[in-house]
XYZ file of C-alpha atoms in Angstrom:
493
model
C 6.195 -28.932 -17.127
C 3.894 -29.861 -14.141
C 0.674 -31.856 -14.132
C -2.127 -29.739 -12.478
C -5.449 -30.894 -11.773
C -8.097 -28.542 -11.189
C -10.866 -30.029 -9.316
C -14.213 -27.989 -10.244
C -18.167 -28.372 -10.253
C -19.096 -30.646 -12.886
C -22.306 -28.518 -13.316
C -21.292 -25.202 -12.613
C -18.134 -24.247 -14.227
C -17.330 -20.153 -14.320
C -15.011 -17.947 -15.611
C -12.796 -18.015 -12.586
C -11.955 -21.713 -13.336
C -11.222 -20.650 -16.773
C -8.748 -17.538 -15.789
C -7.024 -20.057 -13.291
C -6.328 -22.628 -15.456
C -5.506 -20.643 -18.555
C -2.792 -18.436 -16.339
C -1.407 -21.631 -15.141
C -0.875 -22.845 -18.446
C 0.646 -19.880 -19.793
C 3.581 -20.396 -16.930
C 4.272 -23.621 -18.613
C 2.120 -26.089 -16.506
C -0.271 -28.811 -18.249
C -3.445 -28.151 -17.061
C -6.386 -30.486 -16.338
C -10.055 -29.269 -15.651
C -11.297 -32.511 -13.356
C -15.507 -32.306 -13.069
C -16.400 -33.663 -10.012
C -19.728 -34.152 -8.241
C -20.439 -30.930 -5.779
C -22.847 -28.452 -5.031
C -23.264 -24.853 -7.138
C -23.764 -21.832 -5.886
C -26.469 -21.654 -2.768
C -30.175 -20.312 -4.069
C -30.019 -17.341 -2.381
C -26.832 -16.681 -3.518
C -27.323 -16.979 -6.833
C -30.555 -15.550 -6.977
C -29.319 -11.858 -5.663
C -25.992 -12.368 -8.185
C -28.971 -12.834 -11.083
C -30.682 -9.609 -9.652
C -27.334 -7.682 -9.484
C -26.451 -8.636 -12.679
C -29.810 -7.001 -14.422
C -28.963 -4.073 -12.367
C -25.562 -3.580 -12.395
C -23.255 -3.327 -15.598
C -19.726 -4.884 -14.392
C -16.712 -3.692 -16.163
C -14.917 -6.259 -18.039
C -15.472 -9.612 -16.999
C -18.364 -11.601 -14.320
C -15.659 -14.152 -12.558
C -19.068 -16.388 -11.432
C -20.489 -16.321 -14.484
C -21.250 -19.861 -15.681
C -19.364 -21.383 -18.645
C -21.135 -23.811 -21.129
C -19.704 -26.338 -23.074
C -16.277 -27.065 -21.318
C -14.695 -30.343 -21.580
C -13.979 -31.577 -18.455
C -11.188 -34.358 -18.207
C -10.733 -37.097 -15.369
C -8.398 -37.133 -12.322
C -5.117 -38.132 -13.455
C -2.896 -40.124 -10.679
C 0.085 -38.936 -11.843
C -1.087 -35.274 -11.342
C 1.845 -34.028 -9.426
C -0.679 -31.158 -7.663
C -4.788 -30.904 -7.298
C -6.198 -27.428 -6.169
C -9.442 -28.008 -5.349
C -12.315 -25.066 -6.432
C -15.227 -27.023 -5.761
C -15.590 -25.130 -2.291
C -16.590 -27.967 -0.164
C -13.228 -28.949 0.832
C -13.296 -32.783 -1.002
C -10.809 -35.128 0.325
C -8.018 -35.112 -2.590
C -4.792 -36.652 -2.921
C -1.573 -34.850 -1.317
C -0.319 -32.626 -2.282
C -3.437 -30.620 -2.269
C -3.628 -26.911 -2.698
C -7.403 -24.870 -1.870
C -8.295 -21.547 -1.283
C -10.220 -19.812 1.419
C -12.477 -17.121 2.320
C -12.727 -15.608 5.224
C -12.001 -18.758 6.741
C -14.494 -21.078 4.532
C -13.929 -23.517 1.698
C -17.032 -21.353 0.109
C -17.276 -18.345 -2.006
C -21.001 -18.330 -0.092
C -19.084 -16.933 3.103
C -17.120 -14.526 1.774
C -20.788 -13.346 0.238
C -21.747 -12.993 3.836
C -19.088 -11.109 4.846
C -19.405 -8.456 1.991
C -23.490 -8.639 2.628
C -22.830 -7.831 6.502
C -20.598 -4.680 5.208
C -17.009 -6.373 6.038
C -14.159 -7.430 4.189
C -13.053 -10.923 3.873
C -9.620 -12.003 3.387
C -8.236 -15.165 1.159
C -5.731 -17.157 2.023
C -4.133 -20.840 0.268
C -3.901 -23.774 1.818
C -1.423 -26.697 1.253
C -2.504 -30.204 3.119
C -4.681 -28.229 5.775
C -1.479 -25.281 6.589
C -1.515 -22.211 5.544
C 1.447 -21.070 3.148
C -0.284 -17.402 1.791
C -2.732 -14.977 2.595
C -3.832 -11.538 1.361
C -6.830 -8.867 1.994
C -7.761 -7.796 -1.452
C -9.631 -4.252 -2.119
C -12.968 -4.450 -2.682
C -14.173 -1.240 -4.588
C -17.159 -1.549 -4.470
C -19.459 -1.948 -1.169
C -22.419 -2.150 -1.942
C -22.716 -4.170 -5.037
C -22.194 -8.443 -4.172
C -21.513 -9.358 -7.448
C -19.218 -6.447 -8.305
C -17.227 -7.051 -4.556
C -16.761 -11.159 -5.226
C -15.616 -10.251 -8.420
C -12.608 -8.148 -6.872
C -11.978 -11.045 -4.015
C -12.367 -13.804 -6.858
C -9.460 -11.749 -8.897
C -7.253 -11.548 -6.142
C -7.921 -14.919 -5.184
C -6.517 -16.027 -8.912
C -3.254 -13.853 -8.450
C -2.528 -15.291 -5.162
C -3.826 -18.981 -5.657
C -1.505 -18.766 -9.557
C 1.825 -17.005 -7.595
C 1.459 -19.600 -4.888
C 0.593 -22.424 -6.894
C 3.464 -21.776 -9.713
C 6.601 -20.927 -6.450
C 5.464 -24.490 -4.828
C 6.324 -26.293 -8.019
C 9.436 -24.878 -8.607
C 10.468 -25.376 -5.182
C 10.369 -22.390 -3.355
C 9.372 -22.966 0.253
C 6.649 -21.121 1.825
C 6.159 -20.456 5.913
C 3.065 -22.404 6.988
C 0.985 -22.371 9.573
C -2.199 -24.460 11.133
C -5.267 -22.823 10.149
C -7.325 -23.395 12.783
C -10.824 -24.594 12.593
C -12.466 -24.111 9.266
C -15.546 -22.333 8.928
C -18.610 -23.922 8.225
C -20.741 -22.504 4.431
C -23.673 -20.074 5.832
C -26.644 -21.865 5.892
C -29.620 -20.460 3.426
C -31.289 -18.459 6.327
C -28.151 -16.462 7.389
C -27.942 -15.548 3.908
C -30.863 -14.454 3.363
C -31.131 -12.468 6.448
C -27.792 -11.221 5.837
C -29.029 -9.775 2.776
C -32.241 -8.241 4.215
C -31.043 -6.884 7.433
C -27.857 -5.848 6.470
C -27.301 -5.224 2.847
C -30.704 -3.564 1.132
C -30.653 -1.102 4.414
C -26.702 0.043 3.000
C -27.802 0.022 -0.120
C -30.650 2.139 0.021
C -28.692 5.087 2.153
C -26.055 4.604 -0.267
C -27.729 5.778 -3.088
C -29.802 8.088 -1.273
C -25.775 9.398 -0.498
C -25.160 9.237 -4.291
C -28.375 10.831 -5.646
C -27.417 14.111 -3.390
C -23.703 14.089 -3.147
C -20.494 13.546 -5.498
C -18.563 11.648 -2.997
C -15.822 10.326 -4.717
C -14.294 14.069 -4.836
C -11.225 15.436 -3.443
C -9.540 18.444 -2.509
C -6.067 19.803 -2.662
C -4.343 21.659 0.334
C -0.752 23.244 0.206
C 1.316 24.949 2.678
C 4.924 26.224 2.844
C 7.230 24.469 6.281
C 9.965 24.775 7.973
C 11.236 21.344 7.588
C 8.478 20.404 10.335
C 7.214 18.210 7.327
C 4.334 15.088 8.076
C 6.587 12.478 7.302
C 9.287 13.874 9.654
C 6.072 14.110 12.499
C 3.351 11.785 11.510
C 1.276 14.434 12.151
C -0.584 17.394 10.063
C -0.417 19.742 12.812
C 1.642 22.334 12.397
C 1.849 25.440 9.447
C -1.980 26.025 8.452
C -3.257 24.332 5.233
C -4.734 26.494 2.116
C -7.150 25.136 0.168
C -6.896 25.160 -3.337
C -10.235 26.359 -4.719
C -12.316 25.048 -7.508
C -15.295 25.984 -9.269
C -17.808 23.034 -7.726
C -17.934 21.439 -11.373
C -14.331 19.928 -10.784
C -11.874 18.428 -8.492
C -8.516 18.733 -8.138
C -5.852 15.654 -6.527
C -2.971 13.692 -6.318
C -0.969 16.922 -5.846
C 2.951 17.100 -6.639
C 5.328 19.718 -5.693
C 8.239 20.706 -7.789
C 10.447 24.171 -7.489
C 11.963 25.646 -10.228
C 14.076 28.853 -10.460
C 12.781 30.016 -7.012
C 9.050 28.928 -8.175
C 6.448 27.102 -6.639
C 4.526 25.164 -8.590
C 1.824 21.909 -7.654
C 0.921 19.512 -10.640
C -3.069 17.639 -10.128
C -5.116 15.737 -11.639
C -7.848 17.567 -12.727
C -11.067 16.057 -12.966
C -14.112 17.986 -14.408
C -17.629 16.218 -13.555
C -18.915 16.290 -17.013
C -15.972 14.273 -18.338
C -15.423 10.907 -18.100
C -11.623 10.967 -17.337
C -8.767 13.295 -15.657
C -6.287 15.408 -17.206
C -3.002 17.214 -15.702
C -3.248 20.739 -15.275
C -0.862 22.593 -12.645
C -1.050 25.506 -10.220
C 1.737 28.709 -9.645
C 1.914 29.177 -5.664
C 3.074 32.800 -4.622
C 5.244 32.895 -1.141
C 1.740 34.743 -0.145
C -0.020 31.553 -0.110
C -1.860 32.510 -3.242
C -2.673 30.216 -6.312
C -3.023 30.440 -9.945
C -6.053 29.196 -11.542
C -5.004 25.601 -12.729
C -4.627 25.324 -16.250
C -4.047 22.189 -18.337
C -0.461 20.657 -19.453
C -1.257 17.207 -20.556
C -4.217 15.594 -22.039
C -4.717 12.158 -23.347
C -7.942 9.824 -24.473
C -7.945 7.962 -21.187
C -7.895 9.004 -17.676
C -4.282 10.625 -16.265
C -3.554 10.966 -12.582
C -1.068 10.937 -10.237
C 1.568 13.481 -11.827
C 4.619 12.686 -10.392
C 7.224 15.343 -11.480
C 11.308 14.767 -10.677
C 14.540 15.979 -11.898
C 17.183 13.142 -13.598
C 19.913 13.811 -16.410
C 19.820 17.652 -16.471
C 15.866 17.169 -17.613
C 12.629 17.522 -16.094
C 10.210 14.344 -15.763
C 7.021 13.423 -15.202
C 5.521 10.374 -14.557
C 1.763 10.179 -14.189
C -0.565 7.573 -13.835
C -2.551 6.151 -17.109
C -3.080 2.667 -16.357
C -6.237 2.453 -18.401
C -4.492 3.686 -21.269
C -2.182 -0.225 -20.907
C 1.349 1.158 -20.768
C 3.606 3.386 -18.264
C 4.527 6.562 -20.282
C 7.506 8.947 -19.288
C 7.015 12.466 -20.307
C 9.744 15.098 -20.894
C 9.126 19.063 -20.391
C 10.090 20.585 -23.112
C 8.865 24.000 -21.851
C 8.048 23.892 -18.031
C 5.924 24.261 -17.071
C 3.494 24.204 -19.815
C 4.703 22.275 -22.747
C 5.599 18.000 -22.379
C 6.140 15.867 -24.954
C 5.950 11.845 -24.622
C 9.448 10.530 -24.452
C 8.610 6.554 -24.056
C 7.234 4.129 -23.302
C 9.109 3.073 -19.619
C 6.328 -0.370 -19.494
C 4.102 -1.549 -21.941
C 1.300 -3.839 -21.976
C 0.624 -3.179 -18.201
C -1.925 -1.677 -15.895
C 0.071 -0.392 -13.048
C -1.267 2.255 -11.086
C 0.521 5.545 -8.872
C 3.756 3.971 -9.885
C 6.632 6.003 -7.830
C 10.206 6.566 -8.294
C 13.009 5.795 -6.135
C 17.441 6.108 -7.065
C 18.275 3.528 -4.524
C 21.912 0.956 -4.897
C 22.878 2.292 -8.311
C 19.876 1.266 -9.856
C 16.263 3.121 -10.033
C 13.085 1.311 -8.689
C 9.702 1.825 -9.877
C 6.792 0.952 -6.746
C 3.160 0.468 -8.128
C 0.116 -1.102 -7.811
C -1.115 -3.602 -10.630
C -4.443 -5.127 -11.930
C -4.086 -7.849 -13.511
C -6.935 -7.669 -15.734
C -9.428 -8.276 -13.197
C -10.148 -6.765 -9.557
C -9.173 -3.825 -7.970
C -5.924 -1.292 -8.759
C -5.233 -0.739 -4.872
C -4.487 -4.079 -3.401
C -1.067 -5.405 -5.533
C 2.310 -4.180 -4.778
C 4.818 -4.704 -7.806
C 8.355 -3.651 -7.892
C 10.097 -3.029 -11.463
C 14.170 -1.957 -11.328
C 16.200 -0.910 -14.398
C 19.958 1.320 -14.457
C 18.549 3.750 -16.116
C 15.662 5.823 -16.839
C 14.512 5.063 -20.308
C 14.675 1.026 -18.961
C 14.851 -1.994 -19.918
C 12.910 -2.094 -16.806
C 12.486 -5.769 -14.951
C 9.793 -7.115 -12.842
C 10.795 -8.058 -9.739
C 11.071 -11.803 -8.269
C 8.896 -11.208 -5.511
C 6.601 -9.642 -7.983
C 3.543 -9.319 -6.118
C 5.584 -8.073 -3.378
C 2.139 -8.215 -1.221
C -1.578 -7.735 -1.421
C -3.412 -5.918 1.255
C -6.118 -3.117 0.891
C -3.988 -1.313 3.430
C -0.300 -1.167 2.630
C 0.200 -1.701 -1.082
C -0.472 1.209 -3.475
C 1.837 4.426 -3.388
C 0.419 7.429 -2.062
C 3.296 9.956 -2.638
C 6.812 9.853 -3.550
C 9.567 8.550 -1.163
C 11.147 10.452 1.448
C 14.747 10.398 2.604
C 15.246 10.972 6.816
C 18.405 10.398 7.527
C 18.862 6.445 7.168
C 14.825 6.070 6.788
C 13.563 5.881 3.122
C 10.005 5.956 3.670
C 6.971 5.688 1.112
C 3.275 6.615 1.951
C 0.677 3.752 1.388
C -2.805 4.451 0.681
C -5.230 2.387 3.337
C -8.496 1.561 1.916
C -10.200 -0.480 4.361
C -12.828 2.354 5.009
C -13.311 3.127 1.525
C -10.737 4.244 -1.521
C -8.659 7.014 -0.358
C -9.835 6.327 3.557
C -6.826 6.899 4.835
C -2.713 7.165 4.348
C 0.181 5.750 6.293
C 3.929 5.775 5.895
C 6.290 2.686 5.784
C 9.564 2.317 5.968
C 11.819 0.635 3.119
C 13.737 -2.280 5.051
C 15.178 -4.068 2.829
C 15.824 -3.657 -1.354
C 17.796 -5.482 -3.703
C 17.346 -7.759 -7.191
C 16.037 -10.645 -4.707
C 14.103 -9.126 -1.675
C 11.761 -6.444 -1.210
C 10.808 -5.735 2.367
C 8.290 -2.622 3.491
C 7.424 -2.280 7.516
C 3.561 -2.212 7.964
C 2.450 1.705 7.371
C 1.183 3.533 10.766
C -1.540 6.079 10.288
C -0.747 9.354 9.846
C -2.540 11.580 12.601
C -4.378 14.673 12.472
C -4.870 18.095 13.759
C -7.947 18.194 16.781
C -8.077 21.450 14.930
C -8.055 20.573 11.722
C -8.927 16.618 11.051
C -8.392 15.111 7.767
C -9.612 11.973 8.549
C -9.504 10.166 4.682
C -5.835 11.643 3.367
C -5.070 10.307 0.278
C -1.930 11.690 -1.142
C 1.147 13.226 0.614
C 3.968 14.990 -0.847
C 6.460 17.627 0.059
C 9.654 19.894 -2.140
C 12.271 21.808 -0.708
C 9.549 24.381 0.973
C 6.124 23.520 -0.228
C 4.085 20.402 1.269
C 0.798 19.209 -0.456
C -1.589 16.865 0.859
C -5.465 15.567 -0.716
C -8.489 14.612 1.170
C -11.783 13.416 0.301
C -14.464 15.817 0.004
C -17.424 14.740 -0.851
C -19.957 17.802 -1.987
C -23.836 18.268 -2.728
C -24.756 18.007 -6.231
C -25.819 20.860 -8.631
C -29.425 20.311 -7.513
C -28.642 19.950 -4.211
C -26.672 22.982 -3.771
C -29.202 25.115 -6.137
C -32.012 23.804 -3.203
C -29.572 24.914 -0.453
């Protein structure tokens, strides 16, 4: 058991002081909350996270929120680590661990950053070098409150990871970090705020008030083995649309053929519900659909119906983090009829999680929210010899977390020696954009993905935000966002 000091406010303590000391603990280390004399939270600051939070209803927990009534210990000199969340960068005992914010001591800067319409990225630092870093999601871009919250939640998984591998020894690269940026002054926040943030905020719900624009739509066409992940590109065989009624959407499209069928599984999302169900689509050799009709339906929200063929069965997989486990579902009549089978990962919110055989054992990919922050921006790797598990989180678990090249955006894809996996990019937006990596290196010790590259488009047919990509035998399936006017809006039209 190590001694950890956590140095924090003595007048402003908040729930992300609690979360990191209480996830500390439960890896076994004795935990110390140290008040110390330092400043709160700037005025401005904290005045437009008061007005947010009037205004805006944030799921699950406020990470700034203050905490009363916390007893607060003193520094201990036989700590053997401090990590100091003060924010002002104190002078503290080696070793020493802090995290930053786009290149501040502050949560005030990173504030900035998310006022001015950017993204900022964390990073930990050890004795004034760098040994992590990591470009959390941020869902939300217009809200402050609700995008601190998702940097403040991937802060805690990094800053807890990193913290936990130093005491047990495991050596991280480091690297200078250059000159430290100073805490905005008052002024730039405020005229951050004014100039940059109310002006996005008020086109963005004008935006909202006329348009559904998280909405997607489902194209399909049949190849020649001239597939996107062979090319990088979407040129090629025309796309067909899969049509809806306007009062739905249909995504995360998966291929599967089956006795000289085509068929595409969706999620299927209807705008007067408040979750998605899995319905799937017949595809004639004409190009022609069936309407999609439902095969699975459960309380909470399914997506992502990943569909595959192991044991002389048929399989799907599909996405229910919000429902806490990862369920595996056997046809019992496909395409129509699926029954649960089990329960592959309980307890867990893990998001688009995708299959791969690979080395005699099979390898679940996924995304994972911890609780807190955003389910795009944390890669986790789970293993297990056979399907029905026991399935094992990986060492390296998070394998990374970046907005851009962490959560699965299709199943794999074998070319020749290349296993390659498409990775959603959401520095735009959610579902801005889609890239394919290629699988390196896999085994019980080492994950290793290259950095996706962007997968082009048509000049005569862009699809600028692709968000899934998939492809059988003959049928390829892609989904793009497609934002649409609203009822009223189209009515006035």
């Amino acid at each position: 058991m190590s001694r950890i000091d956590i140095l924090v406010p003595d007048d402003n303590v908040c729930s992300v002081h609690m979360l990191v000391a209480k996830r500390l603990a439960e890896k076994g280390h004795d935990v110390a909350l140290v008040g110390v004399a330092a400043p709160g939270v700037q005025w401005p600051l904290g005045y437009i996270l008061r007005l947010e939070r009037k205004a805006v209803q944030i799921r699950g927990h406020d990470l700034l929120e203050p905490v009363e009534s916390v007893e607060l210990s003193r520094s201990r000199p036989d700590a053997e680590l401090r990590i100091d969340l003060t924010g002002v960068m104190l002078p503290i005992a080696s070793p020493g661990l802090r995290p930053g914010f786009a290149g501040s001591a502050s949560i005030a800067e990173a504030a900035r950053v998310l006022m001015a319409g950017g993204l900022p990225d964390i990073e930990i630092i050890l004795d004034g070098e760098r040994i992590a870093c990591a470009a959390p999601m941020v869902d939300s871009r217009l809200s402050i409150l609700r995008g601190l919250n998702d940097i403040l939640a991937r802060m805690c998984t990094l800053l807890v990871d990193t913290t936990d591998h130093f005491l047990k020894g495991h050596k991280a690269r480091s690297e200078p970090t250059g000159r430290a940026h100073q805490c905005p002054t008052n002024g730039q926040l405020i005229g951050t705020y004014l100039l940059s943030t109310i002006p996005r905020q008020t086109a963005g719900a004008a935006k909202r008030l006329g348009f559904r624009l998280n909405r997607w739509r489902v194209s399909y066409r049949f190849h020649n083995g001239q597939t996107v992940a062979a090319t990088g590109l979407l040129a090629g065989e025309p796309w067909i649309d899969l049509p809806d009624d306007g009062d739905r959407f249909y995504a995360d499209p998966f291929p599967f053929e089956w006795q000289g069928r085509y068929f595409i599984f969706i999620e299927d999302f209807c705008h007067a519900s408040t979750k998605a169900v899995i319905s799937v689509t017949e595809v004639f050799r004409d190009g022609a659909p069936t309407v999609p009709r439902v095969v699975i339906e459960e309380p909470y929200h399914l997506s992502y119906p990943q569909v595959f063929s192991h044991g002389g069965q048929i399989w799907m997989l599909p996405e229910g983090g919000s429902g806490g486990d990862l369920v595996l579902y056997r046809a019992e009549s496909f395409p129509d009829r699926w029954v649960r089978h089990s329960v592959l990962i309980p307890d867990r919110e893990l998001f688009d999680a995708t299959l791969l055989e690979h080395g005699g054992k099979l390898w679940l990919f996924a995304t994972e929210r911890d609780g807190y922050g955003s389910a795009s921006d944390t890669l986790v790797v789970y293993y297990a010899q056979a399907l029905e598990g026991p399935w094992f989180p990986h060492r390296s678990n998070p394998v990374r977390i970046d907005r851009a090249a962490a959560r699965p955006g299709g199943c794999f894809v074998r070319m020749g020696d290349r296993i390659i996996l498409p990775l959603q990019n959401g520095t735009d937006n959610y579902g801005g954009g889609l890239g394919l990596a290629d699988l390196v290196e896999l085994d019980e010790t080492k994950v290793r993905l290259t950095l996706p590259v962007p997968i082009l488009a048509s000049a005569k047919r862009p699809y600028p935000m692709i968000h899934t990509l998939n492809s059988s035998d003959h049928l390829e399936v892609i989904d793009c966002r497609a934002p649409a006017p609203r009822s009223a809006l189209r009515r006035v039209v």
